[in-house]
Tab-separated table of C-alpha atoms in Angstrom:
chain	number	residue	atom	x	y	z
A	1	MET	CA	28.089	27.324	31.085
A	2	GLU	CA	25.266	28.078	33.527
A	3	ILE	CA	21.537	28.143	32.696
A	4	ARG	CA	18.518	29.228	34.757
A	5	PRO	CA	15.378	27.395	33.556
A	6	GLU	CA	13.175	29.325	35.991
A	7	ARG	CA	14.429	32.620	34.512
A	8	GLY	CA	13.256	32.129	30.955
A	9	GLY	CA	15.948	29.560	30.142
A	10	ARG	CA	18.564	32.300	30.434
A	11	ILE	CA	22.183	31.294	29.887
A	12	THR	CA	23.813	33.330	32.636
A	13	SER	CA	27.444	32.365	32.120
A	14	LEU	CA	29.604	31.337	29.157
A	15	ARG	CA	33.316	31.071	29.899
A	16	LEU	CA	36.277	30.592	27.590
A	17	GLY	CA	39.594	29.687	29.192
A	18	GLY	CA	38.212	30.886	32.515
A	19	GLU	CA	37.127	34.271	31.122
A	20	GLU	CA	33.448	35.227	31.332
A	21	LEU	CA	32.179	36.346	27.912
A	22	LEU	CA	28.565	37.253	28.686
A	23	GLU	CA	27.713	40.636	30.137
A	24	GLN	CA	26.641	40.271	33.757
A	25	GLY	CA	24.357	43.288	33.891
A	26	ILE	CA	23.982	46.118	36.390
A	27	GLY	CA	22.350	44.278	39.284
A	28	VAL	CA	18.794	44.285	37.916
A	29	ASP	CA	16.856	40.999	37.665
A	30	ASP	CA	13.051	41.251	37.511
A	31	PRO	CA	11.125	38.993	35.094
A	32	ARG	CA	7.894	40.799	36.033
A	33	ALA	CA	9.101	44.115	34.584
A	34	SER	CA	7.141	45.702	31.748
A	35	ASP	CA	10.128	45.839	29.396
A	36	PHE	CA	13.277	43.816	28.882
A	37	VAL	CA	15.804	46.467	29.948
A	38	ALA	CA	13.967	47.095	33.219
A	39	GLY	CA	13.856	43.336	33.728
A	40	GLY	CA	17.631	42.994	33.560
A	41	ALA	CA	19.433	42.866	30.194
A	42	GLN	CA	22.196	40.337	30.756
A	43	GLY	CA	23.299	36.865	29.720
A	44	TRP	CA	21.767	35.009	26.775
A	45	ASP	CA	18.001	34.960	26.215
A	46	GLU	CA	15.792	33.963	23.293
A	47	MET	CA	13.314	36.487	21.862
A	48	VAL	CA	10.125	34.503	21.143
A	49	PRO	CA	7.561	35.117	19.615
A	50	ASN	CA	8.067	38.878	19.106
A	51	LEU	CA	10.602	41.700	19.377
A	52	GLU	CA	8.751	44.879	20.314
A	53	ALA	CA	5.822	44.937	22.719
A	54	VAL	CA	2.520	44.491	20.889
A	55	GLY	CA	-0.924	43.939	22.403
A	56	SER	CA	-0.515	41.681	25.439
A	57	LEU	CA	2.899	40.428	24.271
A	58	PRO	CA	5.716	42.015	26.310
A	59	ASP	CA	8.856	43.691	25.009
A	60	HIS	CA	11.350	41.094	23.679
A	61	GLY	CA	8.707	38.355	23.773
A	62	GLU	CA	7.202	35.933	26.264
A	63	ALA	CA	10.033	33.420	26.536
A	64	TRP	CA	12.269	35.464	28.856
A	65	ARG	CA	9.417	36.021	31.325
A	66	VAL	CA	8.160	32.467	31.869
A	67	PRO	CA	9.776	29.400	33.482
A	68	TRP	CA	11.145	26.727	31.149
A	69	ALA	CA	10.888	22.970	31.692
A	70	VAL	CA	13.978	20.765	31.669
A	71	GLU	CA	13.087	17.824	29.418
A	72	GLU	CA	16.484	16.077	29.313
A	73	GLU	CA	19.803	16.757	31.014
A	74	SER	CA	23.312	15.299	30.975
A	75	ALA	CA	26.809	16.456	31.868
A	76	SER	CA	27.246	18.062	28.443
A	77	SER	CA	23.758	18.958	27.209
A	78	ALA	CA	20.317	20.132	28.248
A	79	LEU	CA	16.991	20.109	26.417
A	80	MET	CA	14.478	22.688	27.639
A	81	SER	CA	11.002	23.692	26.535
A	82	CYS	CA	8.859	26.792	26.772
A	83	ARG	CA	5.167	27.230	25.979
A	84	GLY	CA	3.530	30.495	24.992
A	85	ARG	CA	0.683	31.860	27.059
A	86	VAL	CA	-0.470	34.597	24.691
A	87	VAL	CA	0.589	32.978	21.406
A	88	PRO	CA	0.168	29.161	21.345
A	89	PHE	CA	3.696	27.989	20.590
A	90	LEU	CA	6.013	25.226	21.788
A	91	PHE	CA	9.671	26.269	21.763
A	92	LEU	CA	12.504	23.767	22.294
A	93	ARG	CA	16.218	24.450	22.738
A	94	ARG	CA	18.925	21.831	23.177
A	95	VAL	CA	22.317	23.215	24.217
A	96	SER	CA	25.346	20.939	23.854
A	97	VAL	CA	28.810	21.849	25.130
A	98	GLY	CA	31.966	20.284	23.697
A	99	GLU	CA	34.641	21.715	21.429
A	100	ARG	CA	31.946	24.232	20.566
A	101	VAL	CA	28.616	25.309	22.015
A	102	ARG	CA	25.737	24.243	19.796
A	103	ALA	CA	22.135	25.334	20.306
A	104	GLU	CA	19.479	23.423	18.336
A	105	TYR	CA	16.021	24.932	18.185
A	106	SER	CA	12.481	24.124	17.147
A	107	TYR	CA	9.328	26.241	17.143
A	108	THR	CA	5.905	24.617	16.725
A	109	ASN	CA	2.531	26.264	16.225
A	110	ALA	CA	0.576	24.607	19.046
A	111	GLY	CA	-2.659	26.447	18.283
A	112	ARG	CA	-5.688	25.924	16.061
A	113	GLY	CA	-4.980	28.692	13.565
A	114	ALA	CA	-2.021	29.966	11.556
A	115	HIS	CA	0.228	32.551	13.174
A	116	LEU	CA	3.461	34.455	12.585
A	117	ALA	CA	6.476	32.804	14.194
A	118	TYR	CA	9.411	34.929	15.328
A	119	TRP	CA	12.733	34.084	16.979
A	120	CYS	CA	15.861	36.089	17.581
A	121	ALA	CA	18.939	35.010	19.520
A	122	HIS	CA	19.862	37.507	22.226
A	123	PRO	CA	23.349	36.631	23.539
A	124	LEU	CA	24.638	39.758	25.297
A	125	PHE	CA	28.422	39.539	25.257
A	126	LYS	CA	30.566	42.018	27.165
A	127	PHE	CA	31.600	45.099	25.171
A	128	GLU	CA	34.919	46.901	25.325
A	129	SER	CA	36.059	49.808	23.170
A	130	GLY	CA	38.327	48.732	20.346
A	131	MET	CA	37.262	45.092	20.413
A	132	GLU	CA	36.808	43.118	17.218
A	133	ILE	CA	33.274	43.074	15.798
A	134	GLY	CA	33.482	41.161	12.531
A	135	VAL	CA	30.783	42.814	10.456
A	136	PRO	CA	30.950	45.555	7.820
A	137	ASP	CA	31.723	48.827	9.621
A	138	GLY	CA	32.556	46.852	12.752
A	139	GLU	CA	35.488	49.162	13.572
A	140	ARG	CA	33.053	52.068	13.943
A	141	LEU	CA	30.763	50.015	16.165
A	142	ALA	CA	33.725	49.075	18.356
A	143	GLU	CA	34.484	52.769	18.924
A	144	LEU	CA	30.936	53.707	19.958
A	145	SER	CA	31.025	56.750	22.243
A	146	PRO	CA	30.414	56.221	25.970
A	147	GLY	CA	26.775	56.610	26.961
A	148	ARG	CA	25.452	55.573	23.569
A	149	SER	CA	23.855	52.504	21.984
A	150	THR	CA	23.044	51.470	18.424
A	151	LYS	CA	21.597	48.610	16.410
A	152	VAL	CA	22.621	47.708	12.856
A	153	PHE	CA	20.511	45.437	10.650
A	154	LEU	CA	22.574	43.375	8.219
A	155	PRO	CA	21.439	42.716	4.629
A	156	ARG	CA	19.202	39.652	4.588
A	157	GLY	CA	21.169	36.439	4.064
A	158	SER	CA	24.472	38.303	3.757
A	159	LEU	CA	26.315	36.617	6.645
A	160	ASP	CA	26.345	33.215	8.291
A	161	ARG	CA	29.003	33.964	10.919
A	162	VAL	CA	30.415	36.844	12.946
A	163	ARG	CA	33.655	36.924	14.904
A	164	LEU	CA	34.022	38.763	18.219
A	165	GLY	CA	37.425	39.352	19.812
A	166	TRP	CA	38.564	40.958	23.062
A	167	LYS	CA	41.834	42.572	24.129
A	168	SER	CA	42.535	39.633	26.435
A	169	GLY	CA	42.957	37.405	23.375
A	170	ALA	CA	39.602	35.676	23.799
A	171	ALA	CA	37.818	35.299	20.462
A	172	ILE	CA	34.713	33.471	19.316
A	173	GLU	CA	32.767	33.004	16.138
A	174	LEU	CA	28.975	32.792	16.089
A	175	VAL	CA	27.884	30.583	13.192
A	176	TRP	CA	24.429	29.840	11.760
A	177	ASP	CA	22.742	28.654	8.559
A	178	SER	CA	21.686	31.786	6.694
A	179	GLY	CA	19.239	29.691	4.663
A	180	LEU	CA	17.368	28.800	7.852
A	181	THR	CA	17.911	32.055	9.733
A	182	PRO	CA	18.524	34.730	7.077
A	183	ASP	CA	17.900	37.829	9.191
A	184	ALA	CA	20.593	39.216	11.495
A	185	ALA	CA	21.458	42.345	13.435
A	186	VAL	CA	24.182	43.612	15.762
A	187	TRP	CA	23.394	45.511	18.969
A	188	VAL	CA	26.052	47.547	20.769
A	189	CYS	CA	25.599	49.415	24.054
A	190	ASN	CA	28.437	51.359	25.666
A	191	GLY	CA	27.064	52.552	28.977
A	192	ASP	CA	23.587	53.523	27.761
A	193	LEU	CA	20.290	52.325	29.312
A	194	GLY	CA	21.510	52.640	32.875
A	195	GLY	CA	25.077	51.503	32.332
A	196	TYR	CA	24.987	48.330	30.243
A	197	ARG	CA	28.098	47.529	28.168
A	198	GLN	CA	27.260	44.756	25.741
A	199	VAL	CA	27.451	43.570	22.152
A	200	ALA	CA	24.977	41.098	20.690
A	201	VAL	CA	25.005	39.225	17.392
A	202	GLU	CA	21.367	38.428	16.673
A	203	PRO	CA	20.479	35.938	13.913
A	204	ALA	CA	16.713	35.764	13.538
A	205	ILE	CA	13.675	34.262	11.862
A	206	ALA	CA	11.325	37.119	11.121
A	207	SER	CA	7.585	36.494	10.931
A	208	THR	CA	7.300	33.158	9.151
A	209	VAL	CA	3.677	32.001	8.917
A	210	LEU	CA	3.115	28.528	10.388
A	211	ALA	CA	-0.031	26.437	10.031
A	212	PRO	CA	-1.363	24.554	13.097
A	213	GLY	CA	1.101	21.819	14.056
A	214	GLU	CA	3.770	23.086	11.649
A	215	SER	CA	7.333	23.472	12.927
A	216	LEU	CA	10.612	25.202	12.152
A	217	GLU	CA	14.071	23.869	13.084
A	218	TRP	CA	17.428	25.670	13.068
A	219	TRP	CA	20.745	25.941	14.961
A	220	LEU	CA	23.390	28.349	16.235
A	221	GLU	CA	26.988	27.629	17.287
A	222	VAL	CA	29.605	29.483	19.319
A	223	ARG	CA	33.121	28.450	18.325
A	224	ASP	CA	36.457	29.102	20.033
A	225	CYS	CA	38.705	31.227	17.788
A	226	ARG	CA	41.402	32.292	20.227
A	227	ASP	CA	44.270	31.372	17.889
A	228	GLY	CA	42.712	33.094	14.906
A	229	ASP	CA	42.534	29.829	12.962
A	230	GLY	CA	38.812	29.190	13.216
A	231	PRO	CA	37.146	26.561	15.397
């Protein structure tokens, strides 16, 4: 795994058995861009504290546009922090790598008034036609026509894991606590938006109101499922 703290804490590489699983983009990398796609849609980012651009908050949130601080680091884990400039939040993410990849998160209202907290995972895995996308109607998503993209919102609280599998035999399962992060969506892009080919499973916390000093905590895991027997 490779992470760039200066680039919004982006996880740029996630390999399984030597195979890169994250989409590596189309050669665009500009954190100053006005929208996320123009900035370079690749790797694994966190969407905090918003999804769509609103007011002075940029598309896909502030977190991908600002440098993160490395608070703790070891051979198998890293704790990083990010502070909002428009919305007063403190966002923490600890990533631990072992038999599975585990990301542990917290979001704190660092301001003087209540505000809506939002987080959505944005891991952009590589897409290939006919791959396994383990959600209802996933077969249709896996056969998305070239040059198209789509996003499907899953019923709230309906899933707490999604399996992705590639023709190479690589397979993973993304797992979360649907009680903590009940919202989820799947994004698929097959050559749209300039040529991106990616699939993202996006568990989310949508607009929870936090009082000053109040925090939320949650987690997300990526598990190796190459043999089809689970983690």
